Structures are given as C-alpha cells and as structure tokens.
C-alpha cells in the first residue's frame, strides 16, 4: 500500500526533489524565485485587504488581520505562498484556463459571415444551421479565423459544430444574437445509452447543440453512438486504445515543472502530450489522489468499477522546453510520478485548440425538463478533447444541460449564464477534464417549477477531473456537485450560492472527493452546509471564509475513516477572507 501523500505539514512534504525554486511563470518566459513569489503574495494580500500596497498594510497583512475589520488573511494563505506547488490542502491553480490563465482571448481576423454561406433570415422562417456550419467549415479550410453572426434571432434545426482549430464563432453580443434550437440530440443523432448499462441517457451528461470537438473525434463518437457501441469519450478514442508511447518518464514529485524522460527525440516545444499514469493492483495511485495515509489505504477500491474504468489518469499538457532528456512543462505536475504507475508521455487524438464561441445566446425550444437521467439532449455548449479553447459572453436558455467540459483541459468559460426553465447540470466537468477556469458565471433561478422526478445538480465535477476553478459565481440555485469519481485538487472561490441542489454519482464511482479541494470565500444564502463546508467530508481539504451553515436535507458522511487532515479557517464569516478570490491571488503571483 502507498505510504505517500500530498504532505502532512506546512511544507507540503516536499522532500529532496520537490518543486523547483523557479517556475515558467509566463508561458515559459523568465523565472520566478521563491523570494519573489513570497514578496508578491504579501503585496497581493495587502492590496486585497486595503486597496493599497503600502508598508503598513503589508505589515498588517503579515499579521493575519487589518485595522477596522476590513479583512483577515488566514494562516493557510501564508503557508501556501511558501509552498505554492506542493501545499497539502490548497492546489496551485494560478495557471488554470486558456493560455496558462491569460486574461485576454485572441482576436482572430474575420474570414466568414454566415450570410455569405446560404439562406439566413432572422424571422424564424429559415433553418440557418447549414449556413452557419458551412461558414465554420470555410474558416477551418482557411486555417482559422472568426465567423460572424449578425444581430437577430436565427433558427437552427441542427447542431452547430466547431471542429477545426483557431476558429471563433462570434455573435454581436449575448443580448443581440440568438440561435433558436428546435431539436434535441436524440432527434439529431440518436439515442445514446450508457456504457455502464441501464436505461440512462448519456445525453444527460454529454454533447451540445454547440459542440466544440475535433472533427475526426466527433465523427467517431457519432458513429459509435449510432452503432450503439457506447464509447469512451476521452483523449484516447472510443476504446481508449488510440495512443502510442512517446517516452517513459523517470520518477518525479508533484509540483515539479521539469521531468526527465528516457528519450526526448519525439518531443518538441509547443507540442501537446498526455502524461499517462496507470494504477497498480494495490490502487496506490487512487490512494495518492486521495491524499494517502491510513484512510485511503483502508478504503475498499475493488468494487468501485466505474471509478476504476476512469484510470489511467490522462493529463494533457504542453511542452515548453526540451534540453537533452529534461522536459519542462507548461504547468507543474499534478501528482507524483512513480515507477509502479508506469508513467509515460503518449500521443492522443488530435486536439481542438485555439477555438471559441463569443457573444451569443443559445435558446432551446421550451419543453418540460425530463426525468432524471433521461435527458433528450437540449444541451448547451460543450468542449470535448479541446485544449486552450474558450467561451465568452454566452447565455444558454431552456437547456437540459448548460456548459460542458468533457475530456477538455486548459479552457476558459467567462461571462456565461444558464437561464430558463431549469437544468439537470447547469455546468458539468467530467471524463478527466483538467486545468479549466469558469469565471463570472451565473445560474439563474428557474422560471417554472421543477417537474416531479427531475434533478438539479449545479457546478459538477467528477471522473478524476483536477485543478479546475469556479470563480466569481452567482448561483441562484444548485449546489457544488462533487459527483463521485474521485475529482481532486479543484477550487471554488468567491461564489454566492442558494444551496438547494443535490449531488449525484453512482456508488460504484467511489469517493465524492479526492485530496486538496478548496472552498474559499463562499456566501451561502440559505444556510445549508451540504457540500459547502467540507472539512468533515473531503480529505486534505481547505474550507476558508464560509458563513455559518447547518446540516439539513442531503447529509453525507466521509468516504475515508480517521483523520481527514482538513483545514477550516474563518468559519462563520461573510466576505472577510483576504485575498478575496483565491484564483486571482494565485494568478497575480
């Protein structure tokens, strides 16, 4: 059994081969010393507390409080700045999102207007999907660019597909351009059963009426669905066998930016590779994801067949430097790399990269929400096998499921909104999705009562997904849906939530939480504790700056026995913790 963990003290269990004193802090440009990192962190905290970076403010921040009760800096933040890549409870998410957390999206030149590619009317008399898809295809053939949709309401009787890299679909703004979808994915593609059996519809958690996925990958998925050969949905194909080894990897510690490989001849700077970690017979990889120690070692993994189907863990990452056998990565290692997990860098299906959707509303024809797990597929915007892609200023309305990340990594969803009659999953993040950023998001209160037999989750994460961030959110309904499948090292920060949803997840999918979940500055308006205050549920987690809450309705018990090594600070406060937003503070370092 594993004797490793994410660390059990303020030093994060660094050991002799821990995170380096430098990081590729800006797309691989320059280096960042720990001294500079700590100095920057102190300034960030001081500015967050007082709005000024003066000496007195910084000194006060170092003491963990400020004058006049303007804010409090918890001990956890000071600890984190000393060991940002290896902290035992807080994950490093400062580079989550497109472009390593870049604030701006690329502005691609306009290469197509949908009005130049077929009949387009804004009065509902014409199916505009063919013209939109032809314009997108033309932009793809041109090597990328922006496809414009003018102001108006445009009926679509088919789904919209972005399958080529560097193509952006841009409306005139979510309040001016609307796509009105008349059909669902069951009608357009066919029934989609679950690979785990039963009568569930996989359209309850997959596929979108705007679907960003590489063309070849999308075509293989649709072919498998129509053949009723229910596929795996990730980076290595429908049967998870479409990969080959590029090189094996020598042992390394979680938090390292550089790894040593056996043979770097097939590796190039800028290339996207998969780090592949397989579990062993003792399930020591799953134990490591859970923080290690007696609790995970005592957990019974063998009957968690849905969870074990998610392994190997596959983490997409770009290479920034290759020097001899030393390979530097765009982000620090999410886990230890140990020989017993057969670590290797591999190929994957060709990715979709550099593509986005901007400035539009997707509204489905209003139908009653389907019974739980029987969704027809009135789904919103989904990213699949996508890396460095984005959505900005996009609203979805009357959908079964809102915004999805399915085997998607390093994507940013900004200024997005789920509205209308109520959704099963307003946001879902699954099938090994990593390093994504969802910020400035809204889940509106439903406009009609929920029909009997339906379910509301909220911001979902599952299936070994890691290092994802939900930031600056307004959740007028729903919950923080950790949906089993051992998600780990995810952050929810600076969110207001009316906590009235319920989590999901099959028992065979294993634990609700792996290690290093962080809830930071969460304002719960209805006082319900479930999935908000997680110090009694999530191993090696941090709950910081949550107002006072109580247990009622769905009450969970820990998956792991013994000491969870979790942390709770500034409990019972409202918007007092500084830095106010954990992701922004990490990014600003």
XYZ file of C-alpha atoms in Angstrom:
589
model
C 0.000 0.000 0.000
C 1.102 3.574 -0.561
C 2.904 5.464 2.143
C 2.908 8.648 0.094
C 0.614 11.616 0.431
C 0.253 15.198 -0.617
C 2.141 16.094 2.557
C 1.054 16.441 6.162
C 2.559 19.734 7.270
C 3.113 23.286 6.177
C 5.998 22.257 3.972
C 3.757 20.031 1.905
C 6.060 17.023 2.210
C 8.490 18.423 -0.303
C 11.362 16.010 0.186
C 14.600 16.315 -1.687
C 13.118 16.510 -5.187
C 10.290 18.932 -4.629
C 9.077 21.867 -6.673
C 11.957 23.856 -8.092
C 12.834 27.363 -6.963
C 11.694 28.581 -10.333
C 8.618 28.276 -12.464
C 7.805 29.077 -16.052
C 5.538 31.794 -14.786
C 4.502 33.348 -18.095
C 4.286 30.834 -20.874
C 7.840 29.737 -20.188
C 9.291 33.270 -20.252
C 11.575 34.123 -17.370
C 11.872 32.587 -13.944
C 10.221 33.209 -10.585
C 12.189 32.746 -7.373
C 10.505 31.746 -4.148
C 11.615 35.029 -2.583
C 9.900 36.997 -5.341
C 6.852 34.741 -5.079
C 6.513 35.361 -1.350
C 7.042 39.102 -1.723
C 4.420 39.236 -4.438
C 1.997 37.194 -2.367
C 2.319 39.572 0.564
C 1.604 42.531 -1.700
C -1.388 40.777 -3.252
C -2.827 40.055 0.182
C -2.240 43.626 1.321
C -3.898 45.112 -1.739
C -6.831 42.738 -1.354
C -7.307 43.852 2.249
C -6.944 47.619 1.996
C -6.807 48.577 -1.647
C -3.228 49.834 -1.196
C 0.143 48.162 -1.126
C 1.741 50.390 1.470
C 4.211 49.214 4.083
C 1.744 49.439 6.961
C -0.877 47.470 5.068
C 1.594 44.770 4.127
C 2.801 44.526 7.715
C -0.777 44.205 8.921
C -1.468 41.528 6.310
C 1.528 39.550 7.542
C -0.065 39.525 10.978
C -3.236 37.986 9.507
C -5.597 40.886 10.207
C -6.233 44.514 9.333
C -7.396 47.577 11.124
C -11.115 48.386 11.236
C -12.021 44.766 10.411
C -11.540 45.284 6.681
C -10.361 41.746 6.094
C -8.417 38.831 7.510
C -5.593 36.873 5.945
C -5.729 33.238 7.078
C -2.692 31.224 8.070
C -3.362 28.957 5.109
C -2.577 31.755 2.659
C 0.798 32.435 4.278
C 1.575 28.711 4.207
C 0.567 28.476 0.570
C 2.889 31.260 -0.538
C 5.801 29.333 0.971
C 4.943 26.085 -0.866
C 2.599 27.059 -3.699
C 3.094 23.955 -5.836
C 3.050 21.387 -3.041
C 0.735 22.703 -0.339
C -1.051 19.765 1.334
C -4.554 21.290 1.267
C -4.613 24.008 -1.413
C -3.857 23.197 -5.071
C -1.909 25.523 -7.322
C -4.441 26.761 -9.908
C -2.754 30.008 -10.879
C -2.327 28.785 -14.456
C -5.755 27.207 -14.930
C -7.617 28.284 -18.050
C -6.737 29.064 -21.639
C -3.220 30.266 -22.315
C -1.996 29.453 -18.824
C -4.678 31.708 -17.327
C -4.296 34.575 -19.819
C -6.740 37.416 -19.196
C -7.415 38.149 -22.884
C -8.693 35.928 -25.658
C -7.149 36.007 -29.151
C -8.838 38.272 -31.704
C -8.847 36.277 -34.916
C -9.422 38.129 -38.212
C -12.891 37.841 -39.699
C -12.871 35.340 -42.551
C -16.570 34.492 -42.947
C -20.053 35.867 -42.409
C -22.895 33.368 -42.201
C -24.940 35.488 -44.643
C -22.439 34.628 -47.374
C -22.931 30.864 -46.985
C -26.630 30.239 -47.560
C -30.141 31.417 -46.770
C -30.211 33.293 -43.477
C -33.214 35.087 -42.039
C -33.865 36.435 -38.576
C -37.641 35.907 -38.608
C -37.644 32.181 -37.866
C -38.646 31.144 -41.381
C -35.310 29.559 -42.345
C -33.107 26.876 -40.840
C -29.833 28.759 -40.520
C -27.738 25.849 -39.228
C -26.496 24.836 -42.731
C -25.208 28.342 -43.440
C -23.542 28.599 -40.023
C -21.860 25.222 -40.363
C -20.717 25.970 -43.912
C -19.187 29.262 -42.750
C -17.391 27.467 -39.898
C -16.086 24.831 -42.310
C -14.828 27.542 -44.672
C -12.961 29.202 -41.805
C -11.428 25.848 -40.940
C -10.254 25.305 -44.506
C -8.721 28.787 -44.438
C -6.632 27.810 -41.424
C -8.776 29.621 -38.874
C -10.415 32.973 -38.268
C -13.643 34.480 -36.991
C -17.114 33.623 -38.279
C -19.613 36.430 -37.736
C -23.281 36.044 -36.859
C -25.140 39.374 -37.093
C -27.711 40.634 -34.612
C -31.064 38.870 -34.742
C -32.713 35.556 -33.925
C -31.706 32.647 -36.152
C -33.482 29.297 -36.135
C -31.262 26.211 -36.141
C -32.692 22.739 -36.788
C -29.281 21.052 -36.421
C -26.394 21.298 -34.030
C -23.510 23.708 -34.632
C -20.086 22.075 -34.879
C -16.684 23.685 -34.378
C -14.220 21.004 -35.395
C -11.223 22.969 -36.687
C -8.629 24.720 -34.573
C -8.322 28.521 -34.414
C -11.933 29.123 -35.475
C -14.083 31.526 -33.463
C -17.877 31.776 -33.772
C -18.830 35.329 -32.792
C -22.213 36.946 -32.419
C -22.945 40.613 -31.828
C -23.388 40.041 -28.078
C -25.483 37.691 -25.979
C -28.222 40.324 -25.820
C -28.283 40.854 -29.608
C -27.583 37.500 -31.323
C -29.714 34.449 -30.589
C -29.647 30.926 -32.002
C -33.052 29.297 -31.517
C -32.658 25.500 -31.407
C -35.725 23.453 -32.348
C -34.424 19.875 -31.994
C -32.530 17.824 -29.426
C -29.562 15.484 -29.767
C -31.711 12.358 -29.589
C -33.548 13.562 -32.689
C -30.400 14.727 -34.455
C -28.010 11.863 -33.665
C -29.995 9.117 -31.946
C -30.476 7.579 -28.531
C -27.264 7.477 -26.506
C -27.165 4.746 -23.879
C -24.712 4.440 -21.023
C -21.607 2.293 -21.307
C -22.280 1.298 -17.695
C -25.656 -0.265 -18.502
C -29.217 0.534 -17.509
C -31.722 2.709 -19.320
C -29.949 6.028 -18.734
C -29.437 8.550 -21.498
C -25.859 9.729 -21.884
C -27.269 12.955 -23.297
C -27.804 13.669 -19.583
C -24.089 14.462 -19.356
C -22.641 14.618 -22.864
C -22.949 16.507 -26.138
C -24.045 20.021 -27.008
C -26.120 21.872 -29.572
C -22.940 23.931 -29.949
C -20.275 21.234 -29.835
C -16.560 22.061 -29.943
C -14.595 18.885 -30.689
C -12.017 17.858 -33.310
C -13.835 16.764 -36.456
C -12.385 13.246 -36.545
C -13.124 12.709 -32.856
C -16.700 13.972 -33.219
C -17.324 11.748 -36.228
C -16.013 8.685 -34.391
C -18.248 9.429 -31.397
C -21.356 9.833 -33.544
C -20.592 6.662 -35.494
C -20.264 4.717 -32.242
C -23.489 6.146 -30.837
C -25.427 5.274 -33.968
C -23.964 1.766 -33.861
C -24.981 1.511 -30.186
C -21.354 0.760 -29.284
C -21.347 3.215 -26.398
C -17.915 4.886 -26.442
C -15.392 6.214 -24.020
C -15.298 9.947 -24.632
C -11.749 10.998 -23.883
C -8.374 11.745 -25.395
C -7.501 8.203 -26.474
C -10.523 7.178 -28.501
C -13.758 5.249 -28.164
C -11.946 2.200 -26.770
C -9.086 4.143 -25.121
C -6.544 2.425 -27.337
C -5.700 5.189 -29.842
C -2.352 6.157 -28.355
C 1.287 5.220 -28.517
C 4.169 5.829 -26.187
C 6.431 8.773 -26.914
C 8.727 8.080 -23.977
C 8.722 6.796 -20.434
C 9.201 9.209 -17.529
C 11.539 8.915 -14.568
C 10.217 9.419 -11.000
C 9.301 12.995 -10.050
C 7.388 14.792 -7.337
C 4.035 16.515 -7.574
C 4.675 20.224 -8.180
C 7.746 19.752 -10.368
C 7.833 21.709 -13.629
C 10.544 19.585 -15.243
C 10.686 15.827 -15.759
C 13.416 13.540 -17.017
C 12.443 11.191 -19.840
C 14.108 8.134 -21.355
C 14.106 9.536 -24.897
C 13.165 13.092 -25.900
C 13.626 12.645 -29.647
C 9.873 12.818 -30.391
C 9.160 15.761 -28.088
C 9.004 19.353 -29.294
C 8.381 22.704 -27.554
C 4.766 23.709 -28.054
C 3.634 20.123 -28.540
C 0.694 18.754 -26.571
C 1.265 15.388 -24.905
C -0.578 13.198 -22.424
C 1.009 12.263 -19.144
C -0.391 8.778 -18.535
C -0.420 7.192 -15.067
C -1.831 3.682 -14.653
C -2.947 2.292 -11.284
C -1.404 -0.811 -9.724
C -3.016 -3.807 -8.057
C -2.935 -2.116 -4.652
C -4.637 1.023 -6.033
C -1.827 3.195 -4.759
C -2.499 5.802 -7.465
C -6.090 6.247 -6.242
C -4.782 6.413 -2.673
C -2.322 9.124 -3.715
C -5.124 11.122 -5.358
C -6.966 10.849 -2.047
C -4.069 12.229 -0.030
C -2.522 8.977 1.154
C -2.399 7.684 4.694
C -4.497 5.225 6.711
C -7.936 6.331 5.498
C -7.362 5.848 1.746
C -5.301 2.716 2.442
C -8.256 1.188 4.329
C -10.799 2.137 1.659
C -12.129 -0.758 -0.446
C -11.493 0.132 -4.090
C -12.026 -3.148 -5.925
C -15.827 -2.918 -6.221
C -15.713 0.704 -7.459
C -15.823 -0.466 -11.065
C -16.995 2.823 -12.538
C -14.135 4.648 -10.858
C -11.523 2.127 -11.932
C -12.768 2.475 -15.533
C -11.571 6.102 -15.420
C -7.965 5.008 -14.844
C -5.350 5.506 -16.322
C -5.219 9.158 -15.357
C -4.531 11.179 -18.513
C -3.301 14.759 -18.178
C -2.808 16.878 -21.326
C -0.021 19.424 -21.108
C 2.102 21.465 -23.485
C 5.874 21.191 -23.537
C 7.739 24.483 -23.162
C 11.405 23.381 -23.271
C 13.396 20.294 -24.201
C 17.053 20.118 -23.185
C 18.610 16.714 -23.518
C 16.386 14.389 -21.512
C 14.988 17.247 -19.397
C 11.493 18.340 -20.427
C 9.814 21.434 -18.956
C 6.021 21.561 -18.882
C 3.511 24.398 -19.128
C 2.134 23.560 -15.675
C 3.592 21.787 -12.638
C 2.942 18.071 -12.218
C -0.495 17.403 -10.725
C 0.640 14.207 -8.955
C 3.751 12.301 -8.074
C 5.238 10.239 -10.893
C 6.204 6.800 -9.565
C 7.557 3.716 -11.350
C 4.710 1.494 -10.134
C 2.258 3.595 -12.180
C 4.086 3.002 -15.479
C 4.457 6.742 -16.186
C 4.843 7.762 -19.795
C 4.178 10.585 -22.213
C 1.891 9.462 -25.013
C 0.118 10.576 -28.147
C -3.624 11.264 -28.233
C -6.352 12.023 -30.729
C -5.640 15.346 -32.496
C -6.846 18.158 -30.274
C -9.067 21.145 -30.947
C -7.135 24.231 -29.909
C -7.482 27.991 -30.163
C -11.224 27.961 -30.905
C -14.027 29.798 -29.156
C -17.653 30.900 -29.011
C -18.461 34.517 -28.198
C -21.317 36.967 -27.912
C -24.488 34.943 -28.407
C -27.445 33.255 -26.745
C -28.398 29.671 -27.491
C -32.068 29.176 -26.656
C -33.726 25.797 -26.980
C -37.424 25.455 -27.672
C -39.028 25.375 -24.242
C -40.022 21.851 -23.217
C -40.559 20.349 -19.762
C -37.386 19.128 -18.079
C -37.031 15.359 -18.497
C -36.994 12.850 -15.622
C -33.597 12.337 -14.017
C -31.034 10.668 -16.322
C -33.445 10.559 -19.265
C -32.491 13.874 -20.887
C -33.202 14.150 -24.599
C -30.228 16.407 -25.278
C -31.403 20.000 -25.376
C -27.869 20.782 -24.267
C -25.891 23.996 -24.495
C -22.182 24.472 -25.279
C -19.774 21.553 -24.841
C -15.983 21.361 -25.184
C -14.590 17.887 -25.873
C -10.959 16.916 -26.494
C -10.354 20.665 -26.537
C -7.298 22.489 -25.192
C -6.821 26.265 -24.963
C -10.385 26.995 -26.109
C -12.966 29.371 -24.655
C -16.477 30.765 -24.382
C -17.119 34.431 -23.608
C -20.411 36.286 -23.155
C -22.573 33.262 -23.902
C -26.047 32.518 -22.479
C -27.914 29.229 -22.738
C -31.645 29.064 -22.026
C -34.206 26.245 -21.559
C -31.486 23.585 -21.761
C -31.211 20.128 -20.209
C -27.522 20.709 -19.524
C -25.757 24.028 -19.843
C -21.981 24.216 -20.356
C -19.908 21.036 -20.516
C -16.242 20.117 -20.265
C -15.728 16.513 -21.393
C -12.087 15.416 -21.535
C -11.374 19.124 -22.030
C -8.418 20.919 -20.498
C -6.990 24.429 -20.197
C -10.232 26.027 -21.392
C -11.851 29.221 -20.060
C -15.554 29.928 -19.754
C -16.050 33.612 -18.946
C -19.251 35.636 -18.570
C -21.511 32.651 -19.125
C -25.091 32.246 -17.904
C -27.602 29.417 -17.610
C -31.223 30.597 -17.650
C -34.775 29.477 -18.321
C -36.912 26.536 -17.236
C -34.248 24.719 -15.183
C -31.364 22.374 -15.964
C -30.106 18.999 -14.819
C -26.411 20.033 -14.936
C -26.028 23.807 -15.398
C -22.264 23.174 -15.624
C -20.577 19.784 -15.939
C -16.885 18.885 -15.832
C -16.100 15.220 -16.334
C -14.196 12.425 -18.081
C -10.783 13.637 -16.954
C -11.088 17.387 -17.527
C -8.251 19.393 -16.012
C -6.943 22.943 -15.543
C -10.143 24.670 -16.697
C -11.420 28.051 -15.492
C -15.087 29.042 -15.174
C -15.358 32.660 -14.057
C -18.045 35.357 -13.874
C -20.759 32.729 -14.225
C -24.435 32.791 -13.313
C -27.013 30.080 -12.714
C -30.353 31.862 -12.749
C -33.372 30.834 -10.741
C -35.608 28.594 -12.822
C -38.610 30.248 -14.478
C -41.013 27.329 -13.916
C -41.343 24.841 -11.037
C -39.294 21.663 -11.325
C -41.379 18.744 -12.648
C -41.617 15.655 -10.459
C -38.760 13.174 -10.894
C -36.213 15.709 -12.148
C -32.919 16.591 -10.529
C -30.801 19.725 -10.127
C -27.070 19.480 -9.507
C -25.172 22.744 -10.080
C -21.466 23.090 -10.838
C -20.470 19.473 -11.364
C -17.057 17.855 -11.260
C -16.303 14.134 -11.490
C -14.270 11.423 -13.198
C -10.731 12.154 -11.899
C -11.044 15.781 -13.058
C -8.483 18.019 -11.355
C -7.160 21.577 -10.986
C -10.374 23.185 -12.229
C -11.602 26.531 -10.876
C -15.046 28.080 -10.483
C -14.632 31.773 -9.656
C -16.867 34.812 -9.149
C -20.163 32.996 -9.449
C -23.796 33.839 -8.722
C -25.694 30.598 -8.189
C -29.339 31.382 -7.606
C -29.944 27.639 -7.421
C -27.929 24.427 -7.412
C -25.015 23.150 -5.360
C -21.287 22.359 -5.536
C -21.868 18.991 -7.129
C -18.900 16.741 -6.461
C -20.349 13.827 -8.380
C -18.134 10.995 -7.142
C -15.483 9.562 -9.435
C -12.726 10.952 -7.184
C -12.270 14.502 -8.509
C -9.352 16.129 -6.687
C -7.483 19.431 -6.327
C -10.348 21.661 -7.502
C -11.167 25.193 -6.289
C -14.441 27.069 -5.838
C -13.902 30.693 -4.828
C -15.816 33.954 -4.428
C -19.246 32.472 -5.098
C -22.710 33.296 -3.782
C -24.968 30.236 -3.735
C -28.554 29.434 -2.815
C -27.596 25.875 -1.910
C -30.744 23.981 -2.920
C -29.397 21.339 -5.309
C -28.260 17.778 -4.673
C -25.097 15.970 -5.632
C -25.186 12.878 -7.815
C -22.927 9.956 -8.530
C -23.167 6.196 -8.714
C -21.861 4.306 -5.662
C -19.550 2.338 -7.972
C -17.853 5.641 -8.869
C -16.197 5.788 -5.466
C -15.474 8.828 -3.275
C -17.050 12.248 -3.609
C -13.722 13.981 -3.035
C -10.076 13.324 -3.512
C -7.476 15.468 -1.793
C -6.973 19.237 -1.938
C -10.414 20.575 -2.635
C -10.631 24.226 -1.591
C -13.745 26.305 -0.915
C -12.622 29.907 -0.390
C -14.947 32.855 0.282
C -18.318 31.179 -0.219
C -21.531 33.021 0.648
C -24.351 30.518 1.309
C -27.641 32.404 1.289
C -29.897 29.655 2.689
C -27.587 28.364 5.427
C -27.341 24.783 4.119
C -23.993 23.154 4.817
C -24.093 20.272 2.356
C -21.075 20.330 0.013
C -20.125 23.856 1.127
C -18.398 23.237 4.469
C -16.299 20.215 3.547
C -13.801 19.893 6.394
C -15.703 16.822 7.636
C -16.016 15.255 4.181
C -13.037 15.944 1.937
C -9.528 14.652 2.767
C -6.756 17.229 2.975
C -9.204 19.983 2.026
C -9.479 23.670 2.923
C -12.729 25.437 3.825
C -11.962 29.137 4.278
C -14.314 32.075 4.725
C -17.705 30.342 4.656
C -20.587 31.890 6.583
C -22.304 29.860 9.297
C -24.247 26.911 7.862
C -26.126 23.921 9.249
C -26.870 20.371 8.178
C -30.243 19.646 6.617
C -31.641 17.769 3.618
C -28.903 15.684 1.946
C -26.282 14.892 4.582
C -23.169 12.987 3.582
C -20.637 11.021 5.585
C -16.899 10.876 4.878
C -15.717 8.247 2.430
C -12.490 7.787 4.372
C -12.015 6.827 8.008
C -9.790 8.536 10.539
C -8.240 11.992 10.487
C -9.016 13.744 7.192
C -6.220 16.300 7.747
C -8.622 19.003 6.532
C -8.449 22.690 7.458
C -11.186 25.131 8.477
C -10.474 28.859 8.854
C -12.583 31.987 9.206
C -15.728 29.898 9.535
C -18.860 31.905 10.278
C -17.647 35.000 8.417
C -19.051 36.618 5.292
C -16.693 38.038 2.690
C -13.962 38.694 5.249
C -11.152 36.461 3.989
C -8.326 38.125 2.101
C -7.312 37.540 -0.587
C -10.977 37.574 -1.526
C -10.528 35.391 -4.599
C -8.053 32.531 -4.304
C -7.621 32.003 -8.032
C -6.955 35.670 -8.791
C -4.440 35.867 -5.967
C -2.572 32.826 -7.252
C -2.649 34.122 -10.817
C -1.352 37.533 -9.725
C 1.693 35.968 -8.097
